[in-house]
Amino acid sequence: MSAASMTRIGYIGLGNMGGPLARRVLGEHKLAVFDMNPAAVQAFVEAGAVGCSSPRDLATRCDVLVLCLPTSNHVRDVLFGSEGIADSLAPGALVIDQTTGDPTATRVIAGELAQHSINFIDAPVSGSVARAEAGTIAIMVGASQQLFERALPVLSAISPQIFHVGNVGAGHTMKLVNNLVSFTQRLVTQEAVVLGAKNGIDPSVAADVLLVSSGRNTYVENDLKTAVLSGDLATNFSLGLTHKDVRLACQLGVDSGVPMFFGNIARDVYQMAITEHGAGASMDYANLLMDRIAGTSVVPVRDQTDN
């Protein structure tokens, strides 16, 4: 199928990240959409997309299907569950999985779909919702060269920051590598700020110093002073999903014989935070755990409500 004929595109999963990604696709392509939230679908219909009544309905309308779901288990259920759509997709269809998934599960799913003559690749993204909306988010693609080139017209509509990192499963591996770095740096940075606070350093001053010193990182740049130190823990990423990503990275380490000293510690810290605040709470509720243990108040306790 040529890029020019790739006009029937479907998108399932219009949440915090999937919504902005799908809107980028809609800006350049005809798009059919489905989400469990009817309001999300209606918003896309008003923007010019075709709203679908079910995943099966959508599957019959597209040659290229993009998924952005919470986990690989959700991807499997959409494709092979009781109302799975694998049998509704036309032979030769391409499924692009933008979920932050399990690379082992991804390869298994790709093999199972191949038995239906359906192609499956992984193309998770990294960056903020704002970057997704701006079209500057990073996309990590696991695919053969042929399928990578076939997916490019869709992915290029989302962002020019596209990296072909290997065959199927490699995109999800790279996403776990990235998230392991991101989520552990948040913890060690907050730990250091708490250490400073316990020894007389104003957390705001510590944030200013870190911002122009060798301890600078994306958490310092984007969240520490502007959000966390003001008591705003309302990030769009939950403790449950954070723990899931770190757990998957640690399991990949076990499977491939790589020691995960710091990853395992981060996984356990996020699990402790889940125990105290629930899996639906913001990932930065882990910072309240550090304050409690250290006896500090680095994070102002505003009108926080666990969810």
Short mmCIF file of C-alpha atoms in Angstrom, two decimals:
data_model
loop_
_atom_site.label_atom_id
_atom_site.label_comp_id
_atom_site.label_asym_id
_atom_site.label_seq_id
_atom_site.Cartn_x
_atom_site.Cartn_y
_atom_site.Cartn_z
CA MET A 1 0.00 0.00 0.00
CA SER A 2 1.43 3.35 -0.97
CA ALA A 3 1.53 6.31 1.39
CA ALA A 4 -0.87 8.13 -0.91
CA SER A 5 -3.52 5.44 -0.50
CA MET A 6 -3.18 5.31 3.27
CA THR A 7 -6.35 7.32 3.88
CA ARG A 8 -8.41 5.10 6.17
CA ILE A 9 -6.93 5.56 9.63
CA GLY A 10 -8.53 4.63 12.93
CA TYR A 11 -7.53 5.61 16.48
CA ILE A 12 -8.61 3.87 19.69
CA GLY A 13 -7.79 5.52 23.01
CA LEU A 14 -8.44 9.26 23.27
CA GLY A 15 -7.19 9.83 26.82
CA ASN A 16 -4.61 12.24 28.26
CA MET A 17 -1.97 11.30 25.69
CA GLY A 18 -3.96 9.50 23.00
CA GLY A 19 -6.26 12.47 22.54
CA PRO A 20 -3.51 14.96 21.61
CA LEU A 21 -1.78 12.38 19.41
CA ALA A 22 -5.00 11.60 17.55
CA ARG A 23 -5.70 15.30 17.05
CA ARG A 24 -2.33 15.64 15.34
CA VAL A 25 -3.28 12.78 12.98
CA LEU A 26 -6.68 14.37 12.32
CA GLY A 27 -4.90 17.54 11.24
CA GLU A 28 -3.47 15.75 8.19
CA HIS A 29 -5.58 12.63 7.58
CA LYS A 30 -9.13 11.38 7.53
CA LEU A 31 -9.68 9.72 10.90
CA ALA A 32 -12.18 7.38 12.56
CA VAL A 33 -12.09 7.24 16.37
CA PHE A 34 -13.35 5.22 19.32
CA ASP A 35 -13.02 5.63 23.07
CA MET A 36 -14.91 4.29 26.07
CA ASN A 37 -15.70 7.93 26.89
CA PRO A 38 -18.49 9.11 24.53
CA ALA A 39 -17.65 12.75 25.24
CA ALA A 40 -14.12 12.25 23.95
CA VAL A 41 -15.48 10.72 20.73
CA GLN A 42 -18.00 13.54 20.32
CA ALA A 43 -15.27 16.16 20.62
CA PHE A 44 -13.44 14.50 17.72
CA VAL A 45 -16.62 14.24 15.67
CA GLU A 46 -17.11 17.99 16.09
CA ALA A 47 -13.53 18.45 14.84
CA GLY A 48 -14.22 16.44 11.70
CA ALA A 49 -13.49 12.82 12.64
CA VAL A 50 -15.83 9.87 12.12
CA GLY A 51 -17.11 8.58 15.46
CA CYS A 52 -17.48 4.82 15.78
CA SER A 53 -19.91 2.93 18.02
CA SER A 54 -17.45 0.15 18.91
CA PRO A 55 -13.92 -1.08 18.20
CA ARG A 56 -15.38 -3.55 15.69
CA ASP A 57 -17.16 -0.73 13.89
CA LEU A 58 -13.90 1.17 13.69
CA ALA A 59 -11.92 -1.87 12.52
CA THR A 60 -14.09 -2.22 9.42
CA ARG A 61 -13.36 1.40 8.47
CA CYS A 62 -9.57 1.50 8.52
CA ASP A 63 -6.45 0.11 6.88
CA VAL A 64 -4.25 1.52 9.63
CA LEU A 65 -5.31 1.24 13.27
CA VAL A 66 -3.52 3.17 16.02
CA LEU A 67 -3.91 2.15 19.67
CA CYS A 68 -3.03 4.23 22.75
CA LEU A 69 -4.17 2.24 25.79
CA PRO A 70 -2.99 1.89 29.42
CA THR A 71 -1.28 -1.53 29.16
CA SER A 72 -0.48 -4.41 26.83
CA ASN A 73 -3.29 -6.37 28.50
CA HIS A 74 -5.74 -3.73 27.24
CA VAL A 75 -4.23 -4.04 23.76
CA ARG A 76 -4.64 -7.81 23.87
CA ASP A 77 -8.24 -7.48 25.01
CA VAL A 78 -9.11 -5.05 22.21
CA LEU A 79 -7.58 -7.36 19.64
CA PHE A 80 -8.40 -10.84 20.97
CA GLY A 81 -10.93 -10.44 23.80
CA SER A 82 -14.59 -11.43 23.77
CA GLU A 83 -15.29 -8.49 21.45
CA GLY A 84 -11.84 -8.48 19.87
CA ILE A 85 -11.34 -6.91 16.49
CA ALA A 86 -8.55 -9.03 14.99
CA ASP A 87 -11.11 -10.85 12.83
CA SER A 88 -12.66 -7.54 11.74
CA LEU A 89 -9.45 -6.03 10.38
CA ALA A 90 -8.79 -6.62 6.70
CA PRO A 91 -5.82 -8.80 5.75
CA GLY A 92 -2.79 -6.57 5.28
CA ALA A 93 -3.96 -4.00 7.81
CA LEU A 94 -1.35 -2.26 9.96
CA VAL A 95 -1.77 -1.86 13.73
CA ILE A 96 0.42 0.79 15.37
CA ASP A 97 0.59 0.41 19.15
CA GLN A 98 1.41 3.68 20.97
CA THR A 99 0.77 2.16 24.38
CA THR A 100 3.66 2.02 26.85
CA GLY A 101 3.67 -1.74 26.68
CA ASP A 102 5.51 -4.90 27.58
CA PRO A 103 7.98 -5.70 24.76
CA THR A 104 7.64 -9.45 25.33
CA ALA A 105 3.85 -9.26 25.07
CA THR A 106 4.21 -7.02 22.02
CA ARG A 107 6.23 -9.63 20.15
CA VAL A 108 3.70 -12.33 21.05
CA ILE A 109 0.81 -10.17 19.85
CA ALA A 110 2.66 -9.42 16.62
CA GLY A 111 3.12 -13.15 16.01
CA GLU A 112 -0.54 -13.90 16.67
CA LEU A 113 -1.74 -11.12 14.39
CA ALA A 114 0.59 -12.32 11.65
CA GLN A 115 -1.50 -15.52 11.58
CA HIS A 116 -4.41 -13.27 10.53
CA SER A 117 -2.18 -11.55 7.91
CA ILE A 118 -2.23 -8.37 10.02
CA ASN A 119 0.90 -6.31 10.67
CA PHE A 120 1.69 -5.03 14.18
CA ILE A 121 4.36 -2.52 15.21
CA ASP A 122 5.05 -0.55 18.39
CA ALA A 123 5.50 3.22 18.39
CA PRO A 124 5.25 4.57 21.95
CA VAL A 125 5.88 8.23 22.65
CA SER A 126 7.73 10.20 25.32
CA GLY A 127 7.19 13.78 26.40
CA SER A 128 4.52 15.89 27.99
CA VAL A 129 0.95 16.40 26.85
CA ALA A 130 2.01 19.91 25.84
CA ARG A 131 4.70 18.45 23.55
CA ALA A 132 2.16 16.04 22.08
CA GLU A 133 -0.13 18.95 21.30
CA ALA A 134 2.75 20.97 19.83
CA GLY A 135 3.92 18.10 17.63
CA THR A 136 7.39 17.79 19.18
CA ILE A 137 7.01 14.56 21.13
CA ALA A 138 9.51 11.70 20.67
CA ILE A 139 8.30 8.53 18.92
CA MET A 140 10.23 5.25 19.31
CA VAL A 141 9.36 2.70 16.62
CA GLY A 142 9.86 -1.05 16.65
CA ALA A 143 9.22 -2.38 13.13
CA SER A 144 10.76 -3.84 10.03
CA GLN A 145 12.08 -1.24 7.60
CA GLN A 146 9.14 -1.87 5.27
CA LEU A 147 6.50 -1.39 7.98
CA PHE A 148 8.38 1.59 9.42
CA GLU A 149 8.16 3.33 6.04
CA ARG A 150 4.50 2.42 5.74
CA ALA A 151 3.76 3.96 9.16
CA LEU A 152 5.69 7.18 8.52
CA PRO A 153 2.80 9.21 7.00
CA VAL A 154 0.80 8.66 10.19
CA LEU A 155 3.66 9.11 12.63
CA SER A 156 5.01 12.18 10.83
CA ALA A 157 1.68 13.89 11.39
CA ILE A 158 2.26 13.48 15.13
CA SER A 159 5.88 14.64 15.32
CA PRO A 160 9.10 14.82 13.29
CA GLN A 161 11.00 13.33 16.26
CA ILE A 162 10.76 9.72 15.04
CA PHE A 163 13.37 7.08 15.89
CA HIS A 164 13.47 3.64 14.27
CA VAL A 165 15.06 1.72 17.16
CA GLY A 166 14.79 -1.87 15.90
CA ASN A 167 12.31 -4.61 15.06
CA VAL A 168 8.92 -5.11 16.70
CA GLY A 169 9.18 -4.80 20.49
CA ALA A 170 12.19 -2.50 20.36
CA GLY A 171 10.00 0.61 20.61
CA HIS A 172 8.50 -0.60 23.86
CA THR A 173 11.95 -1.60 25.13
CA MET A 174 13.28 1.89 24.44
CA LYS A 175 10.25 3.45 26.14
CA LEU A 176 10.92 1.38 29.27
CA VAL A 177 14.57 2.46 29.19
CA ASN A 178 13.49 6.09 28.95
CA ASN A 179 10.85 5.84 31.68
CA LEU A 180 13.21 4.04 34.03
CA VAL A 181 15.58 7.02 33.78
CA SER A 182 12.75 9.55 34.08
CA PHE A 183 10.99 7.99 37.05
CA THR A 184 14.11 7.20 39.06
CA GLN A 185 15.52 10.71 38.53
CA ARG A 186 12.34 12.17 40.00
CA LEU A 187 12.80 10.15 43.17
CA VAL A 188 16.51 10.81 43.67
CA THR A 189 16.03 14.53 42.97
CA GLN A 190 13.22 14.81 45.51
CA GLU A 191 15.26 12.78 48.01
CA ALA A 192 18.15 15.21 47.60
CA VAL A 193 15.90 18.25 48.05
CA VAL A 194 14.45 16.68 51.21
CA LEU A 195 18.00 16.06 52.44
CA GLY A 196 18.81 19.73 51.88
CA ALA A 197 15.62 20.85 53.63
CA LYS A 198 16.38 18.67 56.66
CA ASN A 199 19.73 20.46 56.88
CA GLY A 200 18.54 24.03 56.47
CA ILE A 201 18.42 24.56 52.69
CA ASP A 202 15.28 26.25 51.40
CA PRO A 203 13.79 23.83 48.80
CA SER A 204 13.10 26.72 46.43
CA VAL A 205 16.74 27.81 46.62
CA ALA A 206 17.85 24.20 46.09
CA ALA A 207 15.66 24.07 42.96
CA ASP A 208 17.25 27.26 41.64
CA VAL A 209 20.76 25.89 42.18
CA LEU A 210 19.97 22.52 40.62
CA LEU A 211 18.50 24.25 37.59
CA VAL A 212 21.90 25.73 36.67
CA SER A 213 24.15 22.98 38.04
CA SER A 214 25.20 19.45 37.16
CA GLY A 215 22.15 18.03 38.96
CA ARG A 216 19.83 19.55 36.35
CA ASN A 217 17.31 17.14 34.82
CA THR A 218 13.83 17.26 33.29
CA TYR A 219 12.12 16.99 36.68
CA VAL A 220 14.02 20.06 37.88
CA GLU A 221 13.33 21.87 34.61
CA ASN A 222 9.63 21.16 34.35
CA ASP A 223 8.04 20.21 37.67
CA LEU A 224 10.06 20.69 40.84
CA LYS A 225 9.63 24.41 41.51
CA THR A 226 6.67 25.26 39.31
CA ALA A 227 4.46 22.41 40.52
CA VAL A 228 5.68 20.18 43.35
CA LEU A 229 7.15 22.86 45.61
CA SER A 230 3.92 24.85 45.24
CA GLY A 231 1.92 21.81 46.33
CA ASP A 232 0.49 21.02 42.90
CA LEU A 233 0.69 17.25 42.49
CA ALA A 234 -1.95 17.04 39.77
CA THR A 235 0.21 15.51 37.04
CA ASN A 236 -1.57 13.53 34.34
CA PHE A 237 0.37 10.35 35.11
CA SER A 238 -0.71 8.02 37.90
CA LEU A 239 1.29 6.11 40.49
CA GLY A 240 -0.18 2.89 39.10
CA LEU A 241 1.12 3.51 35.58
CA THR A 242 4.47 4.72 36.93
CA HIS A 243 4.89 1.54 38.96
CA LYS A 244 3.81 -0.55 35.97
CA ASP A 245 6.51 0.92 33.73
CA VAL A 246 9.29 0.54 36.32
CA ARG A 247 8.14 -3.01 37.10
CA LEU A 248 8.23 -3.94 33.42
CA ALA A 249 11.74 -2.49 33.09
CA CYS A 250 12.90 -4.49 36.11
CA GLN A 251 11.33 -7.67 34.74
CA LEU A 252 13.07 -7.08 31.42
CA GLY A 253 16.31 -6.82 33.39
CA VAL A 254 15.61 -10.20 35.01
CA ASP A 255 14.76 -11.76 31.65
CA SER A 256 17.90 -10.43 29.96
CA GLY A 257 20.38 -10.81 32.84
CA VAL A 258 20.86 -7.11 33.62
CA PRO A 259 21.15 -6.04 37.29
CA MET A 260 18.46 -3.52 38.22
CA PHE A 261 19.77 -2.13 41.52
CA PHE A 262 18.22 1.32 41.27
CA GLY A 263 15.20 0.25 39.24
CA ASN A 264 14.15 -2.23 41.92
CA ILE A 265 14.44 0.46 44.61
CA ALA A 266 12.34 2.87 42.54
CA ARG A 267 9.74 0.17 41.93
CA ASP A 268 9.41 -0.46 45.67
CA VAL A 269 9.17 3.25 46.51
CA TYR A 270 6.33 3.70 44.04
CA GLN A 271 4.63 0.60 45.46
CA MET A 272 4.83 2.12 48.96
CA ALA A 273 3.28 5.32 47.62
CA ILE A 274 0.47 3.31 46.02
CA THR A 275 -0.16 1.59 49.34
CA GLU A 276 -0.54 4.98 51.04
CA HIS A 277 -2.33 6.98 48.36
CA GLY A 278 -3.81 4.56 45.82
CA ALA A 279 -2.84 3.64 42.27
CA GLY A 280 -4.94 6.46 40.81
CA ALA A 281 -3.08 9.24 42.64
CA SER A 282 -0.55 11.38 40.80
CA MET A 283 2.95 9.94 40.50
CA ASP A 284 4.27 12.86 42.57
CA TYR A 285 2.41 11.65 45.64
CA ALA A 286 5.60 9.62 46.15
CA ASN A 287 7.05 12.93 47.33
CA LEU A 288 4.61 13.01 50.24
CA LEU A 289 5.95 9.62 51.24
CA MET A 290 9.48 11.06 51.41
CA ASP A 291 8.31 14.00 53.51
CA ARG A 292 6.55 11.68 55.94
CA ILE A 293 9.56 9.43 56.41
CA ALA A 294 12.04 12.32 56.73
CA GLY A 295 9.79 14.46 58.92
CA THR A 296 9.93 17.38 56.47
CA SER A 297 7.33 19.50 54.67
CA VAL A 298 9.01 20.11 51.34
CA VAL A 299 5.70 19.61 49.54
CA PRO A 300 3.07 22.02 50.91
CA VAL A 301 -0.04 20.10 51.86
CA ARG A 302 -2.72 21.93 49.95
CA ASP A 303 -6.21 20.65 49.31
CA GLN A 304 -4.84 17.30 48.10
CA THR A 305 -7.36 14.56 47.47
CA ASP A 306 -6.22 11.02 46.73
CA ASN A 307 -8.00 9.48 43.78
#
